[in-house]
Amino acid sequence: MTQLVPAPAPAGAVPAPSGTMRDRVPAQALIEQVLLRQAAARPRTALERLVGRDPVEPDARPWYAGAIGERAVAARLTGLPEGWTVLHSLPVGRNGADIDHLVVGQGGVFTVNTKHHVDASVWVAGRTVLVNGSSRPILQKAEAEGRRVDRIVAPVLADPPAVRPIIAVVGAKRLRVRRAPRVVTVLRAEHLPRFLLAQPDRLSADEVRALVARFEDPGAWLPTVEAGAEVLLAFSRLTREVRAAARTRVAWALGLAVIAVAGSSMIVLPGLVALFGGA
C-alpha cells in the first residue's frame, strides 16, 4: 500500500466513473506523483544532457523508483493464465493510499505490495523486516491492505476465504526469510506467479466472477481519476530519457577509463623500454 501525498489531478487525467477499475494502469498513482514533481522542476541544461545528468528530480526519485518496481511486478503478473484477474493501483485511503496489485483466481484473493530495493539486503523474521539493517513497518501495511479487501469481499460471498497479503521484493541483492510471518508472504517478485499458481483452489469459478465484478466496480473504492494518454506518454518519455542518461554516464566513465589507461601507458612504457632495453 503506497502512501501518497494528496495532490490535484494531473493534466491528462479523466474521471473514472465511465470505466471500470480494470482501466487503472500499473503504478498509476505513483506515475501521477512523479509527473507532478517533474512539472515543477527546471529542464536540464544542454551541458547536463551532455554529461548524462539523471532527468528525474531528487524529490521525484522515490516515486519514480516505486513506479518502476510496481510496473516490473505487473509485467510478471501478465503471465498468469486465463481464470486469473489482476487490478492495479486501487485507491483505499483518504490520505491517498492505494493497493499496488489485487490478484483474484480460484486460488483465492491476494493483495500484492511491491517493494523496490535495488541491491539491498532484506531480512525477515516473524513481524520484523530489516532493509540494509533498518527496520521497516511493511508487514503492518500489507496486513492492513488484506483487511481492507476482506471488507469488500464479505458482502459478496457467504463464506469467503481470507484475503492473503503478499510483499513482492524487486531488485534486492539478498532476501532471507528466517522465520515466515504468520499472515503475510514475503518473496522475490520473480517467484510471485509460481507461488500464485501453486495455491489450491479456494474459490469456484462463479465466486471468482462475482468478486471480479465487485472489484472492477469503481463504487467499491474511493473516488479517483483515470490516467489519460498524455500521462502515460509523458512517463514513457521520462523513462526513455532516464535510460539514455544512464547510457551516457556509462560512456563517459568508459571514455575516462580509457584515457587514464592510455595516460599511464605513456608514462610506464618508456620506462619499461629503458629498463629492459639496457639489460
Short mmCIF file of C-alpha atoms in Angstrom, two decimals:
data_model
loop_
_atom_site.label_atom_id
_atom_site.label_comp_id
_atom_site.label_asym_id
_atom_site.label_seq_id
_atom_site.Cartn_x
_atom_site.Cartn_y
_atom_site.Cartn_z
CA MET A 1 0.00 0.00 0.00
CA THR A 2 1.68 3.15 -1.19
CA GLN A 3 1.33 6.31 0.89
CA LEU A 4 0.81 9.27 -1.42
CA VAL A 5 0.84 13.00 -0.89
CA PRO A 6 -2.59 14.41 -1.75
CA ALA A 7 -2.33 16.34 -4.98
CA PRO A 8 -4.61 17.71 -7.70
CA ALA A 9 -5.30 15.56 -10.74
CA PRO A 10 -2.51 15.85 -13.31
CA ALA A 11 -3.05 17.14 -16.82
CA GLY A 12 -4.39 14.33 -18.98
CA ALA A 13 -6.35 12.66 -16.17
CA VAL A 14 -10.03 11.96 -16.77
CA PRO A 15 -12.84 10.95 -14.39
CA ALA A 16 -13.15 7.25 -13.57
CA PRO A 17 -16.90 6.58 -13.34
CA SER A 18 -17.31 5.96 -17.08
CA GLY A 19 -14.96 2.97 -16.94
CA THR A 20 -14.01 0.23 -14.50
CA MET A 21 -11.11 -0.29 -12.14
CA ARG A 22 -9.61 -2.56 -14.77
CA ASP A 23 -8.71 0.65 -16.60
CA ARG A 24 -6.22 1.58 -13.88
CA VAL A 25 -2.66 1.15 -15.15
CA PRO A 26 0.19 -0.31 -13.09
CA ALA A 27 1.73 2.30 -10.76
CA GLN A 28 -0.79 4.91 -11.88
CA ALA A 29 -0.85 6.72 -8.53
CA LEU A 30 2.94 6.88 -8.39
CA ILE A 31 3.25 7.97 -12.01
CA GLU A 32 0.93 10.88 -11.32
CA GLN A 33 3.08 11.93 -8.37
CA VAL A 34 6.28 11.68 -10.44
CA LEU A 35 4.89 13.86 -13.21
CA LEU A 36 3.56 16.47 -10.80
CA ARG A 37 7.02 16.86 -9.29
CA GLN A 38 8.74 16.83 -12.67
CA ALA A 39 6.43 19.56 -13.94
CA ALA A 40 7.67 21.89 -11.19
CA ALA A 41 11.34 21.24 -11.94
CA ARG A 42 13.56 23.19 -14.31
CA PRO A 43 14.57 21.44 -17.56
CA ARG A 44 18.08 20.03 -17.83
CA THR A 45 20.62 22.31 -19.46
CA ALA A 46 22.48 21.30 -22.62
CA LEU A 47 25.58 20.58 -20.54
CA GLU A 48 23.60 18.42 -18.11
CA ARG A 49 22.21 16.42 -21.02
CA LEU A 50 25.72 16.08 -22.48
CA VAL A 51 27.11 14.55 -19.29
CA GLY A 52 24.01 12.42 -18.65
CA ARG A 53 22.53 14.02 -15.54
CA ASP A 54 19.58 11.98 -14.28
CA PRO A 55 16.43 13.70 -15.61
CA VAL A 56 14.39 12.62 -12.57
CA GLU A 57 14.42 15.37 -9.96
CA PRO A 58 15.59 14.34 -6.44
CA ASP A 59 12.12 14.98 -5.00
CA ALA A 60 10.58 12.62 -7.57
CA ARG A 61 13.12 9.78 -7.37
CA PRO A 62 11.46 7.72 -4.61
CA TRP A 63 8.18 7.87 -6.50
CA TYR A 64 9.90 7.01 -9.79
CA ALA A 65 11.70 4.02 -8.25
CA GLY A 66 8.43 2.81 -6.75
CA ALA A 67 6.65 3.13 -10.11
CA ILE A 68 9.37 1.15 -11.89
CA GLY A 69 9.09 -1.58 -9.25
CA GLU A 70 5.30 -1.78 -9.50
CA ARG A 71 5.42 -1.97 -13.27
CA ALA A 72 8.02 -4.75 -13.09
CA VAL A 73 5.71 -6.79 -10.84
CA ALA A 74 2.72 -6.06 -13.09
CA ALA A 75 4.69 -7.35 -16.08
CA ARG A 76 5.26 -10.65 -14.28
CA LEU A 77 1.58 -10.93 -13.40
CA THR A 78 0.59 -10.62 -17.06
CA GLY A 79 1.85 -14.19 -17.48
CA LEU A 80 -0.92 -15.65 -15.29
CA PRO A 81 -3.24 -17.96 -17.26
CA GLU A 82 -6.91 -17.49 -18.02
CA GLY A 83 -9.01 -17.53 -14.89
CA TRP A 84 -6.85 -15.01 -13.06
CA THR A 85 -7.61 -11.28 -12.93
CA VAL A 86 -5.18 -8.56 -11.87
CA LEU A 87 -6.12 -4.97 -10.99
CA HIS A 88 -3.65 -2.21 -10.20
CA SER A 89 -3.28 0.95 -8.09
CA LEU A 90 -6.63 0.70 -6.30
CA PRO A 91 -7.36 3.71 -4.05
CA VAL A 92 -8.23 2.73 -0.47
CA GLY A 93 -7.06 5.50 1.88
CA ARG A 94 -8.32 9.04 2.30
CA ASN A 95 -4.70 10.15 2.60
CA GLY A 96 -4.04 8.76 -0.88
CA ALA A 97 -3.06 5.18 -0.02
CA ASP A 98 -3.52 2.54 -2.72
CA ILE A 99 -3.16 -1.21 -3.20
CA ASP A 100 -0.41 -1.85 -5.73
CA HIS A 101 -1.93 -5.03 -7.22
CA LEU A 102 -5.02 -7.13 -6.47
CA VAL A 103 -4.99 -10.68 -7.83
CA VAL A 104 -8.10 -12.89 -8.00
CA GLY A 105 -8.37 -16.50 -9.13
CA GLN A 106 -9.61 -19.87 -7.96
CA GLY A 107 -6.56 -19.96 -5.69
CA GLY A 108 -8.02 -17.03 -3.72
CA VAL A 109 -7.73 -13.26 -3.38
CA PHE A 110 -4.30 -11.70 -2.90
CA THR A 111 -3.08 -8.16 -2.31
CA VAL A 112 0.45 -7.57 -3.59
CA ASN A 113 2.58 -4.80 -2.11
CA THR A 114 5.67 -4.06 -4.23
CA LYS A 115 8.93 -3.09 -2.53
CA HIS A 116 11.71 -1.90 -4.86
CA HIS A 117 15.03 -2.28 -3.01
CA VAL A 118 17.83 -2.30 -5.59
CA ASP A 119 20.96 -4.17 -4.39
CA ALA A 120 19.65 -4.15 -0.80
CA SER A 121 19.75 -6.90 1.81
CA VAL A 122 16.27 -7.73 3.10
CA TRP A 123 15.92 -9.85 6.26
CA VAL A 124 12.60 -11.17 7.60
CA ALA A 125 11.90 -12.87 10.93
CA GLY A 126 8.31 -13.05 12.13
CA ARG A 127 6.99 -9.48 12.32
CA THR A 128 10.43 -7.91 11.85
CA VAL A 129 11.65 -6.74 8.43
CA LEU A 130 15.08 -5.15 8.05
CA VAL A 131 16.25 -3.45 4.85
CA ASN A 132 20.02 -2.90 4.97
CA GLY A 133 19.74 -3.21 8.74
CA SER A 134 16.93 -0.65 9.17
CA SER A 135 13.53 -1.75 10.43
CA ARG A 136 10.59 -1.17 8.08
CA PRO A 137 6.88 -1.45 9.05
CA ILE A 138 5.90 -3.04 5.76
CA LEU A 139 4.23 -6.12 7.25
CA GLN A 140 1.71 -4.00 9.12
CA LYS A 141 0.83 -2.10 5.96
CA ALA A 142 0.40 -5.33 3.99
CA GLU A 143 -1.88 -6.73 6.70
CA ALA A 144 -3.98 -3.56 6.58
CA GLU A 145 -4.38 -4.00 2.82
CA GLY A 146 -5.69 -7.51 3.34
CA ARG A 147 -8.21 -6.34 5.93
CA ARG A 148 -9.45 -3.57 3.64
CA VAL A 149 -10.13 -6.02 0.82
CA ASP A 150 -11.69 -8.52 3.27
CA ARG A 151 -14.36 -5.89 3.94
CA ILE A 152 -15.11 -5.65 0.22
CA VAL A 153 -15.25 -9.44 -0.19
CA ALA A 154 -17.51 -10.11 2.82
CA PRO A 155 -20.82 -8.86 1.28
CA VAL A 156 -20.16 -10.77 -1.96
CA LEU A 157 -19.54 -14.33 -0.67
CA ALA A 158 -21.31 -16.20 2.12
CA ASP A 159 -18.16 -17.88 3.42
CA PRO A 160 -15.14 -16.21 1.81
CA PRO A 161 -11.54 -17.26 2.42
CA ALA A 162 -9.34 -14.61 3.99
CA VAL A 163 -7.55 -12.27 1.61
CA ARG A 164 -3.85 -13.13 1.61
CA PRO A 165 -1.35 -10.24 1.62
CA ILE A 166 1.93 -10.64 -0.28
CA ILE A 167 5.05 -8.46 -0.31
CA ALA A 168 6.90 -8.78 -3.62
CA VAL A 169 10.52 -7.62 -3.36
CA VAL A 170 12.12 -6.22 -6.53
CA GLY A 171 15.86 -5.82 -7.13
CA ALA A 172 17.20 -6.94 -3.75
CA LYS A 173 20.69 -8.39 -3.70
CA ARG A 174 19.69 -10.72 -0.88
CA LEU A 175 16.32 -11.76 0.59
CA ARG A 176 16.41 -14.00 3.63
CA VAL A 177 13.20 -15.15 5.32
CA ARG A 178 14.50 -16.62 8.54
CA ARG A 179 11.02 -17.09 10.02
CA ALA A 180 7.97 -16.60 7.80
CA PRO A 181 5.38 -14.08 9.03
CA ARG A 182 2.10 -15.62 10.12
CA VAL A 183 -0.17 -13.61 7.79
CA VAL A 184 1.98 -12.03 5.07
CA THR A 185 4.00 -13.90 2.44
CA VAL A 186 7.31 -12.24 1.57
CA LEU A 187 9.00 -13.34 -1.65
CA ARG A 188 11.00 -12.17 -4.63
CA ALA A 189 8.89 -10.70 -7.40
CA GLU A 190 10.16 -13.28 -9.89
CA HIS A 191 8.69 -16.06 -7.72
CA LEU A 192 5.23 -14.48 -7.48
CA PRO A 193 3.49 -16.15 -10.47
CA ARG A 194 4.74 -19.59 -9.42
CA PHE A 195 3.53 -19.01 -5.86
CA LEU A 196 0.06 -18.00 -7.05
CA LEU A 197 -0.29 -20.93 -9.44
CA ALA A 198 0.74 -23.38 -6.70
CA GLN A 199 -2.22 -22.42 -4.49
CA PRO A 200 -5.02 -24.96 -4.03
CA ASP A 201 -8.47 -23.95 -5.21
CA ARG A 202 -10.30 -21.87 -2.62
CA LEU A 203 -12.95 -20.31 -4.86
CA SER A 204 -15.30 -21.65 -7.51
CA ALA A 205 -15.36 -20.12 -10.98
CA ASP A 206 -18.70 -18.45 -10.15
CA GLU A 207 -17.25 -16.95 -6.96
CA VAL A 208 -14.28 -15.60 -8.89
CA ARG A 209 -16.58 -13.95 -11.42
CA ALA A 210 -18.68 -12.37 -8.65
CA LEU A 211 -15.60 -10.99 -6.91
CA VAL A 212 -14.08 -9.66 -10.13
CA ALA A 213 -17.34 -7.84 -10.92
CA ARG A 214 -17.26 -6.22 -7.49
CA PHE A 215 -13.57 -5.32 -7.63
CA GLU A 216 -13.98 -3.77 -11.08
CA ASP A 217 -16.80 -1.53 -9.83
CA PRO A 218 -15.45 1.98 -9.05
CA GLY A 219 -18.08 2.13 -6.31
CA ALA A 220 -16.10 -0.41 -4.27
CA TRP A 221 -13.18 2.00 -3.95
CA LEU A 222 -12.55 5.62 -3.15
CA PRO A 223 -13.19 8.15 -5.92
CA THR A 224 -10.24 8.62 -8.23
CA VAL A 225 -9.27 9.70 -11.73
CA GLU A 226 -8.07 7.66 -14.64
CA ALA A 227 -4.81 8.26 -16.47
CA GLY A 228 -5.22 9.94 -19.83
CA ALA A 229 -2.96 9.04 -22.72
CA GLU A 230 -0.87 12.17 -22.10
CA VAL A 231 0.11 10.94 -18.62
CA LEU A 232 1.30 7.55 -19.80
CA LEU A 233 3.13 9.03 -22.79
CA ALA A 234 4.89 11.54 -20.53
CA PHE A 235 6.05 8.78 -18.20
CA SER A 236 7.25 6.68 -21.13
CA ARG A 237 9.26 9.65 -22.41
CA LEU A 238 10.76 10.18 -18.98
CA THR A 239 11.73 6.50 -18.74
CA ARG A 240 13.47 6.68 -22.12
CA GLU A 241 15.35 9.80 -21.00
CA VAL A 242 16.46 8.05 -17.80
CA ARG A 243 17.84 5.11 -19.77
CA ALA A 244 19.58 7.38 -22.29
CA ALA A 245 21.18 9.40 -19.47
CA ALA A 246 22.43 6.21 -17.83
CA ARG A 247 24.00 5.08 -21.11
CA THR A 248 25.65 8.49 -21.46
CA ARG A 249 27.16 8.26 -17.97
CA VAL A 250 28.50 4.78 -18.73
CA ALA A 251 30.04 6.02 -21.98
CA TRP A 252 31.73 8.91 -20.15
CA ALA A 253 33.05 6.55 -17.47
CA LEU A 254 34.46 4.16 -20.07
CA GLY A 255 36.00 7.03 -22.03
CA LEU A 256 37.69 8.46 -18.97
CA ALA A 257 38.96 4.99 -18.03
CA VAL A 258 40.49 4.55 -21.49
CA ILE A 259 42.15 7.98 -21.24
CA ALA A 260 43.51 7.11 -17.79
CA VAL A 261 44.92 3.81 -19.03
CA ALA A 262 46.43 5.47 -22.10
CA GLY A 263 48.00 8.16 -19.95
CA SER A 264 49.50 5.57 -17.63
CA SER A 265 50.87 3.66 -20.61
CA MET A 266 52.64 6.78 -21.92
CA ILE A 267 54.44 7.04 -18.59
CA VAL A 268 55.07 3.35 -17.91
CA LEU A 269 56.01 2.06 -21.37
CA PRO A 270 59.09 4.32 -21.92
CA GLY A 271 60.34 3.27 -18.51
CA LEU A 272 59.96 -0.42 -19.35
CA VAL A 273 61.75 0.07 -22.69
CA ALA A 274 64.63 1.82 -20.94
CA LEU A 275 64.82 -0.87 -18.26
CA PHE A 276 64.71 -3.91 -20.50
CA GLY A 277 66.45 -2.27 -23.44
CA GLY A 278 69.51 -1.59 -21.35
CA ALA A 279 69.60 -5.10 -19.92
#
